[in-house]
Coordinates of C-alpha atoms and ligand atoms in Angstrom, one line a residue:
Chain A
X1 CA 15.6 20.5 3.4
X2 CA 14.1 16.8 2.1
X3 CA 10.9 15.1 3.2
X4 CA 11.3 11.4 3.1
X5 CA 8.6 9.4 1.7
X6 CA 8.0 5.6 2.1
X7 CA 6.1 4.0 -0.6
X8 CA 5.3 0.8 -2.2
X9 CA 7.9 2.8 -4.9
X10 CA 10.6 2.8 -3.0
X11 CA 12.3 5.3 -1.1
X12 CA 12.1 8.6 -1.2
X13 CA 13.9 12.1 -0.6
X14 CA 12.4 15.0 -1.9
X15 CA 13.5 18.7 -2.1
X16 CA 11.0 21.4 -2.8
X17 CA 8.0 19.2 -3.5
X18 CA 9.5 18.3 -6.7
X19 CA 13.1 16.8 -7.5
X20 CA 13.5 13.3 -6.2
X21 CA 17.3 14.0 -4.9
X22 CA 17.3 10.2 -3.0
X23 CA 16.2 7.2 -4.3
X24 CA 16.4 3.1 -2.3
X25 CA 14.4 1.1 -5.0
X26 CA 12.4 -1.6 -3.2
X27 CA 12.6 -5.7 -5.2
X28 CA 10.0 -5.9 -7.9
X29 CA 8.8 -8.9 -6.3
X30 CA 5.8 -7.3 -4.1
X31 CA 6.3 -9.8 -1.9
X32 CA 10.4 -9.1 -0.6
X33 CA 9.2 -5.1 -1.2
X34 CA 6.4 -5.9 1.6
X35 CA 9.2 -7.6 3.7
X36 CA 11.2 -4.2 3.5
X37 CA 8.5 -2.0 3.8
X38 CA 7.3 -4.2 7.2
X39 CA 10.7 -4.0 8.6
X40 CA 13.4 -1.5 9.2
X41 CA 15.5 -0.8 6.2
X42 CA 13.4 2.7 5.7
X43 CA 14.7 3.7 9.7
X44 CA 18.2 2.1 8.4
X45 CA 18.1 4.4 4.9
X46 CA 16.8 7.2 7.2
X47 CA 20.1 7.1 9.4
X48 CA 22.1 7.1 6.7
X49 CA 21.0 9.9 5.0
X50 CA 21.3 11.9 8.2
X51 CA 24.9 11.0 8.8
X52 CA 25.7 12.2 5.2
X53 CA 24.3 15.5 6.7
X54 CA 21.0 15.5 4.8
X55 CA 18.7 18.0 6.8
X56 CA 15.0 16.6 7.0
X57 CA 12.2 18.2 7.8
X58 CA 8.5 16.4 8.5
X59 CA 5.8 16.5 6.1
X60 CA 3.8 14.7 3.7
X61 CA 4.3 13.6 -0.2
X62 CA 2.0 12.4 -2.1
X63 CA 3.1 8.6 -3.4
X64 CA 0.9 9.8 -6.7
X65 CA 3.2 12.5 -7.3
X66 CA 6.0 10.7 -6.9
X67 CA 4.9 7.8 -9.4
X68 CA 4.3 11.1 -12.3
X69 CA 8.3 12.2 -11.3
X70 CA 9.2 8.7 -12.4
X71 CA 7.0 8.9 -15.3
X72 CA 4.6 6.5 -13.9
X73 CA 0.5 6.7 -14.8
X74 CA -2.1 6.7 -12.3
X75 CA -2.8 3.0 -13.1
X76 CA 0.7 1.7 -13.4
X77 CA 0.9 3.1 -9.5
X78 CA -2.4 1.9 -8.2
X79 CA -1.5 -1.6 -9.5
X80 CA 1.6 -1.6 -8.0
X81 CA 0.3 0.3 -4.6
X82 CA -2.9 -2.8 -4.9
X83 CA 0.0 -6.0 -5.3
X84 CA 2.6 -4.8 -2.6
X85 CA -0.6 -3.5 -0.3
X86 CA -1.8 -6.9 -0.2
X87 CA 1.4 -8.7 0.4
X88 CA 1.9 -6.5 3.6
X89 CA -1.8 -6.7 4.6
X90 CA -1.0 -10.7 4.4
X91 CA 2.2 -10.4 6.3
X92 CA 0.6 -8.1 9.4
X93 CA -2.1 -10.0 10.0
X94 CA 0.2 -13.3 10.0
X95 CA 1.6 -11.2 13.2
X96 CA -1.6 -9.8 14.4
X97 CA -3.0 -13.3 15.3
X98 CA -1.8 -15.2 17.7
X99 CA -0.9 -12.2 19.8
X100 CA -2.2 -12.7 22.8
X101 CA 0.5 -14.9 23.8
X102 CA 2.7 -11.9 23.7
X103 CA 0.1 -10.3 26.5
X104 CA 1.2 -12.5 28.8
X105 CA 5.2 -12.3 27.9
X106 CA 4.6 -8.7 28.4
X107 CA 2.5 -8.1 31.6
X108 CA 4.5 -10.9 33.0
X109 CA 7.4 -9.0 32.5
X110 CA 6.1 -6.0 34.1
X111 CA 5.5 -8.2 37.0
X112 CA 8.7 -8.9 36.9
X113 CA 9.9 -5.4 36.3
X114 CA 7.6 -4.3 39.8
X115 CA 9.4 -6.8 41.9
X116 CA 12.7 -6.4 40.8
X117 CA 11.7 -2.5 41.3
X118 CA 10.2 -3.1 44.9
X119 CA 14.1 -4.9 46.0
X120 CA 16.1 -2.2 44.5
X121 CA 14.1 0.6 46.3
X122 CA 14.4 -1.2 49.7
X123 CA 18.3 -1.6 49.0
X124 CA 18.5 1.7 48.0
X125 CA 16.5 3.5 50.8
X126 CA 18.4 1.7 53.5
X127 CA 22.0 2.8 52.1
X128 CA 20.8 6.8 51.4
X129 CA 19.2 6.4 54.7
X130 CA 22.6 6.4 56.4
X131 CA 23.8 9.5 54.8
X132 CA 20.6 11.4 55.1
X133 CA 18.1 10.0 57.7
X134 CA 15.9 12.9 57.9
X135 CA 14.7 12.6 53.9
X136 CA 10.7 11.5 53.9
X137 CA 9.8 11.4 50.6
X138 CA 7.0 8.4 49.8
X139 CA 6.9 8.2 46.7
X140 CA 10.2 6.0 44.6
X141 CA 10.2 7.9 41.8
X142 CA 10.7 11.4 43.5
X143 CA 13.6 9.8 46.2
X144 CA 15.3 8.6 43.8
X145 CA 15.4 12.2 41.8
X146 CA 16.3 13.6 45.1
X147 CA 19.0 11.0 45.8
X148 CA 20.1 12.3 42.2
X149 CA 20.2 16.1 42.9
X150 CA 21.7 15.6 45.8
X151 CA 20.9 18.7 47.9
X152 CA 21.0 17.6 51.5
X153 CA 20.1 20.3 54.8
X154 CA 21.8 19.6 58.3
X155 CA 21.7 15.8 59.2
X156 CA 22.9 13.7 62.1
X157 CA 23.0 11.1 58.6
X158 CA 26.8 9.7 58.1
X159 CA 29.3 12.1 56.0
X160 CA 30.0 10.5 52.7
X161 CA 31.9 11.6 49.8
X162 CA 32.4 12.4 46.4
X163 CA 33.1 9.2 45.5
X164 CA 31.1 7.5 48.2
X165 CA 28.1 8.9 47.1
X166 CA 28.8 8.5 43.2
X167 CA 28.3 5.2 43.3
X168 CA 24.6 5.2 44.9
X169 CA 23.7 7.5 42.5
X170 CA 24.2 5.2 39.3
X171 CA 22.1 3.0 41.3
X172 CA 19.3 6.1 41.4
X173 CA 19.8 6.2 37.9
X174 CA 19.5 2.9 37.2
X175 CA 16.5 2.9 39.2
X176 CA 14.6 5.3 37.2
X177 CA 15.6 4.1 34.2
X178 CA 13.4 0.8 35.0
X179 CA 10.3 3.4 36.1
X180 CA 10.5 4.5 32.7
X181 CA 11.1 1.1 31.0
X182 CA 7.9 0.6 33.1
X183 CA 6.1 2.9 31.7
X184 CA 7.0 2.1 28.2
X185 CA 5.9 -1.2 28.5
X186 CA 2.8 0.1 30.2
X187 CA 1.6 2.0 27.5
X188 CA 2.7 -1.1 24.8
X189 CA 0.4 -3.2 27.1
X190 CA -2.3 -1.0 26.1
X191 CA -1.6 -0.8 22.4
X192 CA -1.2 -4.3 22.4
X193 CA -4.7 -5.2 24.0
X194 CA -6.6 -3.1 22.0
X195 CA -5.3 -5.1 19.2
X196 CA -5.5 -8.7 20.3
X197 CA -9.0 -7.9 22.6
X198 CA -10.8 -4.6 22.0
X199 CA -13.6 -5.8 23.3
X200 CA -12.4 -7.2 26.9
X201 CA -10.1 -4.0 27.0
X202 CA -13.5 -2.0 26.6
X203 CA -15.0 -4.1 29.5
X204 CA -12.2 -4.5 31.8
X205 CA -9.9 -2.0 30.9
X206 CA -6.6 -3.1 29.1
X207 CA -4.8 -3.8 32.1
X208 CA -7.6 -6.5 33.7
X209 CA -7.8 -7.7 30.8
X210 CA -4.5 -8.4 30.4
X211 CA -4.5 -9.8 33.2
X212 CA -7.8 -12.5 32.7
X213 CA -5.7 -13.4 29.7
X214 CA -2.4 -14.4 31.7
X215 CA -4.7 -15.8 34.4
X216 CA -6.5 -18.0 31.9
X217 CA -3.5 -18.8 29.7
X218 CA -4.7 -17.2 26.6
X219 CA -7.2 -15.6 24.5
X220 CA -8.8 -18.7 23.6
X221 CA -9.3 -20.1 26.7
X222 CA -10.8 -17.4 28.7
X223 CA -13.3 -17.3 25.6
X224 CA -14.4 -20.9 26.5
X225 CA -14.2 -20.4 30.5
X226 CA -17.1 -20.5 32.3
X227 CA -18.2 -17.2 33.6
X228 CA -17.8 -19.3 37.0
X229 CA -14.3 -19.6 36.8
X230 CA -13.6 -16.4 34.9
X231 CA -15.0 -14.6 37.8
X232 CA -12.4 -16.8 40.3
X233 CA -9.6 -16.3 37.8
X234 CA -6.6 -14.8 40.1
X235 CA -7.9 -16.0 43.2
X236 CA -6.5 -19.8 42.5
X237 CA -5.3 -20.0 46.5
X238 CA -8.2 -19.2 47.8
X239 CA -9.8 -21.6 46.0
X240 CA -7.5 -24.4 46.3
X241 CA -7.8 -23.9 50.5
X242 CA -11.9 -24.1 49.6
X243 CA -11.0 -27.1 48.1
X244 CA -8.9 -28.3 50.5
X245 CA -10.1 -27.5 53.7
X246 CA -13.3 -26.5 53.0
X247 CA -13.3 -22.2 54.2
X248 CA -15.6 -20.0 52.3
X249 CA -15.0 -20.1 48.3
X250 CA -13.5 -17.0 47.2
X251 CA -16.4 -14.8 45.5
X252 CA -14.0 -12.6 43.2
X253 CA -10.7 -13.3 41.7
X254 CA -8.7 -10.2 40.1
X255 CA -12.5 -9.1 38.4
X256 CA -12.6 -7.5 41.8
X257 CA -10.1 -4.7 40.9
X258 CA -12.8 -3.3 38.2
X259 CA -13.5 -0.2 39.2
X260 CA -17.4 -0.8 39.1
X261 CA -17.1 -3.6 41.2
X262 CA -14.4 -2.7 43.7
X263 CA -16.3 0.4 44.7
X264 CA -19.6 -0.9 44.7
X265 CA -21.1 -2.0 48.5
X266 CA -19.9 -5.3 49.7
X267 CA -23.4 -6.6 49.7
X268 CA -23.4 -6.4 45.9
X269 CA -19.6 -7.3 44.7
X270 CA -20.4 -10.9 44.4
X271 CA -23.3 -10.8 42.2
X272 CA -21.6 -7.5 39.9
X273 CA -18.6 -10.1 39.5
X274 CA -20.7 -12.4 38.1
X275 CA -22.4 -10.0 35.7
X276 CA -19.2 -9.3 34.6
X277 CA -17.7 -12.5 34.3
X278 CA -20.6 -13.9 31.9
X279 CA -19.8 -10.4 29.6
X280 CA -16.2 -11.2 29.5
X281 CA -17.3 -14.7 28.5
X282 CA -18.8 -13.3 25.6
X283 CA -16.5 -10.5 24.8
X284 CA -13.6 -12.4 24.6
X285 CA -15.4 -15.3 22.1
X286 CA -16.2 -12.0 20.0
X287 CA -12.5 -10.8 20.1
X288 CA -10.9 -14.5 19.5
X289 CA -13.5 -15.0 16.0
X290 CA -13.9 -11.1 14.6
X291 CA -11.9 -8.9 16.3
X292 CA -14.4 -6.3 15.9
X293 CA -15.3 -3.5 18.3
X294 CA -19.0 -4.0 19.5
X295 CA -20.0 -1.1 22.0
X296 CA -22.8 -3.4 22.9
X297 CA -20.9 -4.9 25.8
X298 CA -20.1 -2.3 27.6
X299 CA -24.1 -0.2 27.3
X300 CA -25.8 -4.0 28.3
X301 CA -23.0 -4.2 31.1
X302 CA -23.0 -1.0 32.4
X303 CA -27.3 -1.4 32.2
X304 CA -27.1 -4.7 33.9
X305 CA -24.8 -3.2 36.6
X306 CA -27.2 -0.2 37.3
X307 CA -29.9 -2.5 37.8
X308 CA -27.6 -5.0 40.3
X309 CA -27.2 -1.2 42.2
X310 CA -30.5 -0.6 42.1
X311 CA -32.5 -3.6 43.5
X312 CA -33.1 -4.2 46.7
X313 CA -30.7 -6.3 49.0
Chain B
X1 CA -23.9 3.1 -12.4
X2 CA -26.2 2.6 -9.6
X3 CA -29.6 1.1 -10.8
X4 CA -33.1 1.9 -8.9
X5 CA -35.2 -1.3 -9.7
X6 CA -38.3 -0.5 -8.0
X7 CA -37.7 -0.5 -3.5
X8 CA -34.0 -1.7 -4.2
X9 CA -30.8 -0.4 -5.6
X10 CA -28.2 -2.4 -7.3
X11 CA -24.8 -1.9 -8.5
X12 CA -23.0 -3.8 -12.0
X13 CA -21.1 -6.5 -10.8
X14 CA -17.5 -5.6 -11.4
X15 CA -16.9 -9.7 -11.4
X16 CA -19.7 -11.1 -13.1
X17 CA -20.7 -14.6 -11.2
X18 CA -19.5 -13.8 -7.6
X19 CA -21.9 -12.7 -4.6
X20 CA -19.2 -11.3 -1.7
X21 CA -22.0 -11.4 1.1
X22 CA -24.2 -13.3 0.1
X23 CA -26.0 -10.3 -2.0
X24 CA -28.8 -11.4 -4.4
X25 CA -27.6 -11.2 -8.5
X26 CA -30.2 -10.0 -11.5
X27 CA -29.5 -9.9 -14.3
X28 CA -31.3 -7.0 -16.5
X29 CA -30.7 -6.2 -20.3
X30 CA -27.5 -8.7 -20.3
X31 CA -25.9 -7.1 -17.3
X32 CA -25.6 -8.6 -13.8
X33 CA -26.3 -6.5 -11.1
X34 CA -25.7 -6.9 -7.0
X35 CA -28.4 -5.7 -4.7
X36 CA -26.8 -3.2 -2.3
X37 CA -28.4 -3.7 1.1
X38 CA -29.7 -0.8 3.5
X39 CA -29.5 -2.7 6.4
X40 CA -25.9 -3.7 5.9
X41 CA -24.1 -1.2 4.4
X42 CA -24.9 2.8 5.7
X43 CA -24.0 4.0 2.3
X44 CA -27.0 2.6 0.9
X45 CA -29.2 3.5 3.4
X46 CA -27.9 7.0 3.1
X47 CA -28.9 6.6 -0.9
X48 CA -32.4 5.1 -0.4
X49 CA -33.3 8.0 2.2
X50 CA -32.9 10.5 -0.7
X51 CA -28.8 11.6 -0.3
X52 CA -27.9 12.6 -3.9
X53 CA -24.2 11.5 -4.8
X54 CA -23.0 11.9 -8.3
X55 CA -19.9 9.7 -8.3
X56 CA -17.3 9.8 -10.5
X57 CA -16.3 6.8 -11.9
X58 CA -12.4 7.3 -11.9
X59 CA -12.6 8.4 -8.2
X60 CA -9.5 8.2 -5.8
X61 CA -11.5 6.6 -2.3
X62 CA -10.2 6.4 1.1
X63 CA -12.5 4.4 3.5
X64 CA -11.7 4.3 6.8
X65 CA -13.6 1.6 9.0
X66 CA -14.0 -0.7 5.6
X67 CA -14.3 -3.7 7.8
X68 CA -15.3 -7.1 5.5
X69 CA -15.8 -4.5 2.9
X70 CA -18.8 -4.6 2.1
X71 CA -19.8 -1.3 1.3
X72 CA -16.5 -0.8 -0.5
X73 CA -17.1 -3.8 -2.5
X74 CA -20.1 -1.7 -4.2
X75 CA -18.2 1.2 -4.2
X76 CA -15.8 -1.0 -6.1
X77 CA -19.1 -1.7 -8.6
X78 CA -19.2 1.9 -9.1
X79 CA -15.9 3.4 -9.5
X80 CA -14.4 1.0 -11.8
X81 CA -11.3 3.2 -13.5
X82 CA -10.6 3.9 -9.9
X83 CA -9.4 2.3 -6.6
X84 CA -10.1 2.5 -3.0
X85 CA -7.9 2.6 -0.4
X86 CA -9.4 0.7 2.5
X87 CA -8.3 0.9 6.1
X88 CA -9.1 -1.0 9.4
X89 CA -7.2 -2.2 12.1
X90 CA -9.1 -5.1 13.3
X91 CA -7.5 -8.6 12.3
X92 CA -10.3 -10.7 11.5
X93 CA -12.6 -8.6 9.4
X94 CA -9.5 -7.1 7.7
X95 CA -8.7 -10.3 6.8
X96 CA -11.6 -11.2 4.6
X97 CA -10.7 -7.3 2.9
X98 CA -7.9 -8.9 1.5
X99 CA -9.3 -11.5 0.3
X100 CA -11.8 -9.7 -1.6
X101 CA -8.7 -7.3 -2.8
X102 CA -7.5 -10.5 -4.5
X103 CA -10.8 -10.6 -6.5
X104 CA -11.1 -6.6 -7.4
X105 CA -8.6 -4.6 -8.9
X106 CA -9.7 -1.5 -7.6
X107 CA -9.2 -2.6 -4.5
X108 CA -6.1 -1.7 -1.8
X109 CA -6.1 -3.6 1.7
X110 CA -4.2 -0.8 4.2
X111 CA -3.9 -2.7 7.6
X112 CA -3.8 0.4 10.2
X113 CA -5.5 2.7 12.7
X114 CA -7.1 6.0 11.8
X115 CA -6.5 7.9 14.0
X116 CA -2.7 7.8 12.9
X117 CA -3.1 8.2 9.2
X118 CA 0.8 8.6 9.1
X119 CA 1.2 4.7 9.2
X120 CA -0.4 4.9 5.5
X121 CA 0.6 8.2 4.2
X122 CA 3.3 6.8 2.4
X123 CA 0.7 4.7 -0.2
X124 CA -2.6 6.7 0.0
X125 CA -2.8 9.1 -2.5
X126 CA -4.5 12.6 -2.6
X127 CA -8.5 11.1 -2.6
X128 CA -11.2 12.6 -4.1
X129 CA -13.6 10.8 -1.7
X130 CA -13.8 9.6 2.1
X131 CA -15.6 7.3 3.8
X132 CA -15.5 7.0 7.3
X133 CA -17.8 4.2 9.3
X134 CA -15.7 3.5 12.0
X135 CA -18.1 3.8 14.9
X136 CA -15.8 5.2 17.7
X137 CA -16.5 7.9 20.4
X138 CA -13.1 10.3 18.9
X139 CA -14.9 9.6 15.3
X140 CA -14.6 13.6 14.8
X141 CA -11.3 13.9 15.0
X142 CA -10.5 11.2 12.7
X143 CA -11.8 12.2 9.8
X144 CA -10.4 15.8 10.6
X145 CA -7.2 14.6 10.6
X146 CA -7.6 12.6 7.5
X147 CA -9.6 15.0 5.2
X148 CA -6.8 17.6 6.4
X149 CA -4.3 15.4 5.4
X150 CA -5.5 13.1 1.7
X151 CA -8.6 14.7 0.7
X152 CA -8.7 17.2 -2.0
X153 CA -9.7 20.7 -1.9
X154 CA -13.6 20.4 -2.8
X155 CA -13.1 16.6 -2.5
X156 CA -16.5 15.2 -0.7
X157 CA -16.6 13.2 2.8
X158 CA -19.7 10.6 3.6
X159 CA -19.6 10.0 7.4
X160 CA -22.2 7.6 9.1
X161 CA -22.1 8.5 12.7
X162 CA -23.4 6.5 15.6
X163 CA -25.1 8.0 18.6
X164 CA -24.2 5.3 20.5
X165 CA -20.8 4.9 19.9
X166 CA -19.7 8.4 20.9
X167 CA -22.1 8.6 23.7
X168 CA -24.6 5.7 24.9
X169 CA -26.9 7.7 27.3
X170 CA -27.1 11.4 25.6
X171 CA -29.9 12.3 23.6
X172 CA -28.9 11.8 19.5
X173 CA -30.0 14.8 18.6
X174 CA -27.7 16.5 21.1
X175 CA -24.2 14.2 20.1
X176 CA -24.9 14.7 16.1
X177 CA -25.3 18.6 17.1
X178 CA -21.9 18.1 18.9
X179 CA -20.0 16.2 16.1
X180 CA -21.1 18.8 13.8
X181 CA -19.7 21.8 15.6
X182 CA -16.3 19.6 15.8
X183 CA -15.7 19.1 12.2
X184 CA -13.0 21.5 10.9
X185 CA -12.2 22.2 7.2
X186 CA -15.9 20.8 5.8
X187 CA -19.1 22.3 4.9
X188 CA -22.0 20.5 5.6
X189 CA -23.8 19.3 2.0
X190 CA -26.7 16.9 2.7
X191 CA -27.4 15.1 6.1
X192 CA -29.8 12.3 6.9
X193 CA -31.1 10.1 9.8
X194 CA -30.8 6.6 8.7
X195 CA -33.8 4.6 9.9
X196 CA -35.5 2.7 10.0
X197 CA -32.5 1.2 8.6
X198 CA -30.4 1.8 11.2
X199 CA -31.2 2.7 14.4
X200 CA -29.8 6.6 15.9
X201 CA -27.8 7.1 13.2
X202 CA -26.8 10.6 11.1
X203 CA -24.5 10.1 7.5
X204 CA -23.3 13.4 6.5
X205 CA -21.7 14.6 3.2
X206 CA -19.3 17.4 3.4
X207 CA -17.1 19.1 0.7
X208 CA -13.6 20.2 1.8
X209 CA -13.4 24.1 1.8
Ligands
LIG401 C1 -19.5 -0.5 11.5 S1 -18.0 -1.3 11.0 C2 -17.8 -0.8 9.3 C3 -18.7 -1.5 8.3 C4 -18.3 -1.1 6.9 N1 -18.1 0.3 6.8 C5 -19.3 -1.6 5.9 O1 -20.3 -0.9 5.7 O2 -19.1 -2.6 5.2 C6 -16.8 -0.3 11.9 C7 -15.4 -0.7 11.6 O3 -14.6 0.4 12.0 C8 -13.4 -0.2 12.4 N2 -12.6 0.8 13.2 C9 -12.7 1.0 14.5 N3 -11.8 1.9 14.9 C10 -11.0 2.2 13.8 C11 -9.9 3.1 13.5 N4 -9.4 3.8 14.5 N5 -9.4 3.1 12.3 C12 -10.0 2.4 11.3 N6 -11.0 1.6 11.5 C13 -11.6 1.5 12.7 C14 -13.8 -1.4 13.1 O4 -12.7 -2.4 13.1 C15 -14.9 -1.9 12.3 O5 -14.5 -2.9 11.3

């Protein structure tokens, strides 16, 4: 048994605690070692370690006590933790800014992901459908397993076989393959937001937020939008026809899906939107200059909404 | 060495010369000194409300939350034959972290998240000390999971908690009772509210059982 450790050192395998059995040396130039240490090559070295049948288990070393089997001091290893620390601090944030173009590659290509989802179900729904009419199962995800299964009671439903039916299944598979893809990207969505805009993801949620971002074309500029517009953002058709041929301006764009708003009474959606808007507005400046999490936001939002709930009509 | 000089505390400048936000420098018997701030940094609040911390000056740190650094940069004053490992996840502030790094030797910039202190187990060190000022409702579990995991046994823990954070419309009182009763692995040494400094705020110094 080995725990693997990953230092600014270098490498690591080590049995009982105590006997450095594998060593990957990183460059001496902090720099390239930050390069290694921010990409893969400790995942690669891990592989390979496995496939020459090395058996690790999980668990922590302590870089300090690695540094004294080398015959390191304390110093010598804090120096060299301090100079290849800073060169991967300077390489992160390099990535960490500038990220909020990748929101909208990503919730666009969940958009993407839904439709192409939406047209496989409806393909595959009509062709199981002709084997086994009688199936009523709502939701995708759980057809599909069924489909899968394949357990099927007395139907009027077309006789198909073996080989027939073979192929529909890869298409089942294939189908929830893309719910899970889905979610994967789902739950990157959310990582993702909370790094780029912790403060709009508090307000909105990550999801809306995303979304204001895509709407507005970037971080940037939904923290110099109007709380006007920010408040229309999503509901650009509606608008347009206002513009156009003069029927009612739309009152809520895609801030209408916040929970707070979209359940509150008709009567007071408009004016909640707004309230929200103009926090956004603010949020988002805070997220594009510090990045910092101010639970400010939310307590005067969620005040200002009670008191929108509270006042007369 | 932390110096009282009459309603203020100050800390030796470990670079002589150089304010990092925009602190005022004295200079007393041919040593410049930085005036550590109440209002910004909960450490010294925690200090000028009576807290009693003897620390050592070759101490091991891990601050979580270290933001701009601040704090750490008079912790940095104060430890000077030892280093602090400072973590935060937010790009910005981080950012001018680093850049103070650059100036301080005892200084190490750890871009990551808290609550998964595997992402920098691989350069912090055993610690004889954590901070923790990260102002988060789940604050509680954070710093269980990272005194379990770095700090020594009978290391110490200074946590600043924030009513506010962890719940906006409960009484204090009631969610520093809570937090307490969630801490695992820590005795409770000294405690103290911080105002007027700060407004609804506990710090706490545990040792590690
Ligand atoms: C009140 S500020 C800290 C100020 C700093 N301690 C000082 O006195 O100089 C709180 C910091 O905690 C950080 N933070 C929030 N969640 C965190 C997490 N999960 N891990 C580490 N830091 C976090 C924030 O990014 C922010 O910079």
């Amino acid at each position: 048994m080995v725990r693997l450790a990953k230092t600014p050192l270098g490498f690591f395998a080590v049995a009982m605690g105590n006997q450095l059995v594998e060593i990957r040396e990183l460059p001496e130039d902090p720099r390239k070692a930050a390069e290694e240490l921010a990409g893969n090559a400790f995942e690669k070295w891990a592989s390979s370690l496995r496939e020459r049948g090395y058996d690790i288990e999980e668990g922590w070393v302590d870089p300090l006590r690695i540094a004294g089997l080398l015959g390191m001091k304390r110093d010598d290893y804090i120096r060299r933790a301090r100079e290849v620390a800073i060169e991967l601090a300077r390489l992160k944030l390099k990535e960490a800014i500038g990220k909020d173009y990748l929101v909208i590659q990503v919730i666009s290509a969940l958009d993407d992901l839904n439709k192409s989802i939406n047209i496989m179900m409806n393909r595959i729904r009509e062709w199981y459908g002709l084997h086994y009419p009688e199936l009523k199962e709502e939701e995708h995800e759980k057809y599909l397993k069924l489909i899968i299964k394949g357990e099927r009671k007395e139907s009027m439903g077309l006789e198909l076989s073996e080989k027939d039916l073979g192929a529909l299944k890869e298409i089942a598979r294939m189908g929830l393959e893309m719910y899970k893809e889905r979610e994967r990207l789902e739950s990157y969505l959310k990582e993702l937001m909370n790094e780029v805009a912790p403060n709009v993801s508090e307000l909105a949620g990550e999801n809306l937020g995303a979304r204001l971002i895509e709407r507005a074309g970037g971080l940037k500029q939904l923290a110099f939008m109007p709380g006007s517009t920010i408040q229309v953002l999503g509901a650009e058709r509606a608008l347009f026809k206002h513009l156009q041929k003069g029927s009612p301006p739309p009152k809520h764009g895609v801030i209408f899906q916040h929970p707070m708003v979209n359940k509150a009474p008709a009567a007071k959606r408009g004016k909640l939107a707004r309230a929200l808007a103009a926090k956004l507005a603010m949020a988002a400046r805070v997220d594009l200059y510090s990045g910092k999490l101010k639970p400010e936001f939310v307590e005067d939002w969620k005040k200002r909404a009670k008191e929108i709930m509270e006042a007369k009509a | 060495m932390i110096l009282r000089m009459g309603r203020n505390i100050a800390t030796e400048n470990l670079v002589p010369g150089r304010a990092v936000y925009g602190e005022r420098l004295v200079r007393k018997k041919g040593r410049e000194y930085r005036v550590w701030d109440p209002k910004r940094s909960k450490v010294a609040a925690a200090l000028m409300k009576g807290m009693k911390l003897d620390f050592g000056e070759d101490w091991l740190v891990l601050y979580l939350g270290v933001a701009s650094g601040t704090t750490a940069s008079h912790l940095s004053d104060i430890i000077r034959r030892g280093a602090i490992f400072g973590v935060d996840p937010a790009p910005r502030v981080f950012r001018e972290f680093v850049l103070l790094s650059g100036e301080r030797k005892n200084l190490v910039p750890v871009y990551g998240d808290a609550n998964h202190p595997e992402g920098y187990a691989g350069i912090v060190p055993r610690v004889d000390f954590i901070v923790q000022d990260v102002a988060q409702p789940n604050q509680a579990q954070i710093l269980n999971k990272n005194v379990s995991a770095f700090l020594k046994k009978g290391g110490l823990a200074f946590v600043a908690v924030k009513a506010r954070s962890i719940d906006v419309t409960a009484n204090p009182r009631k969610v520093f009772e809570q937090f307490k009763k969630e801490l695992e692995g820590v005795e409770i040494v000294q405690e103290k509210r911080l105002e007027p400094f700060e407004k609804d705020h506990l710090a706490l110094l545990l040792r590690k059982k």
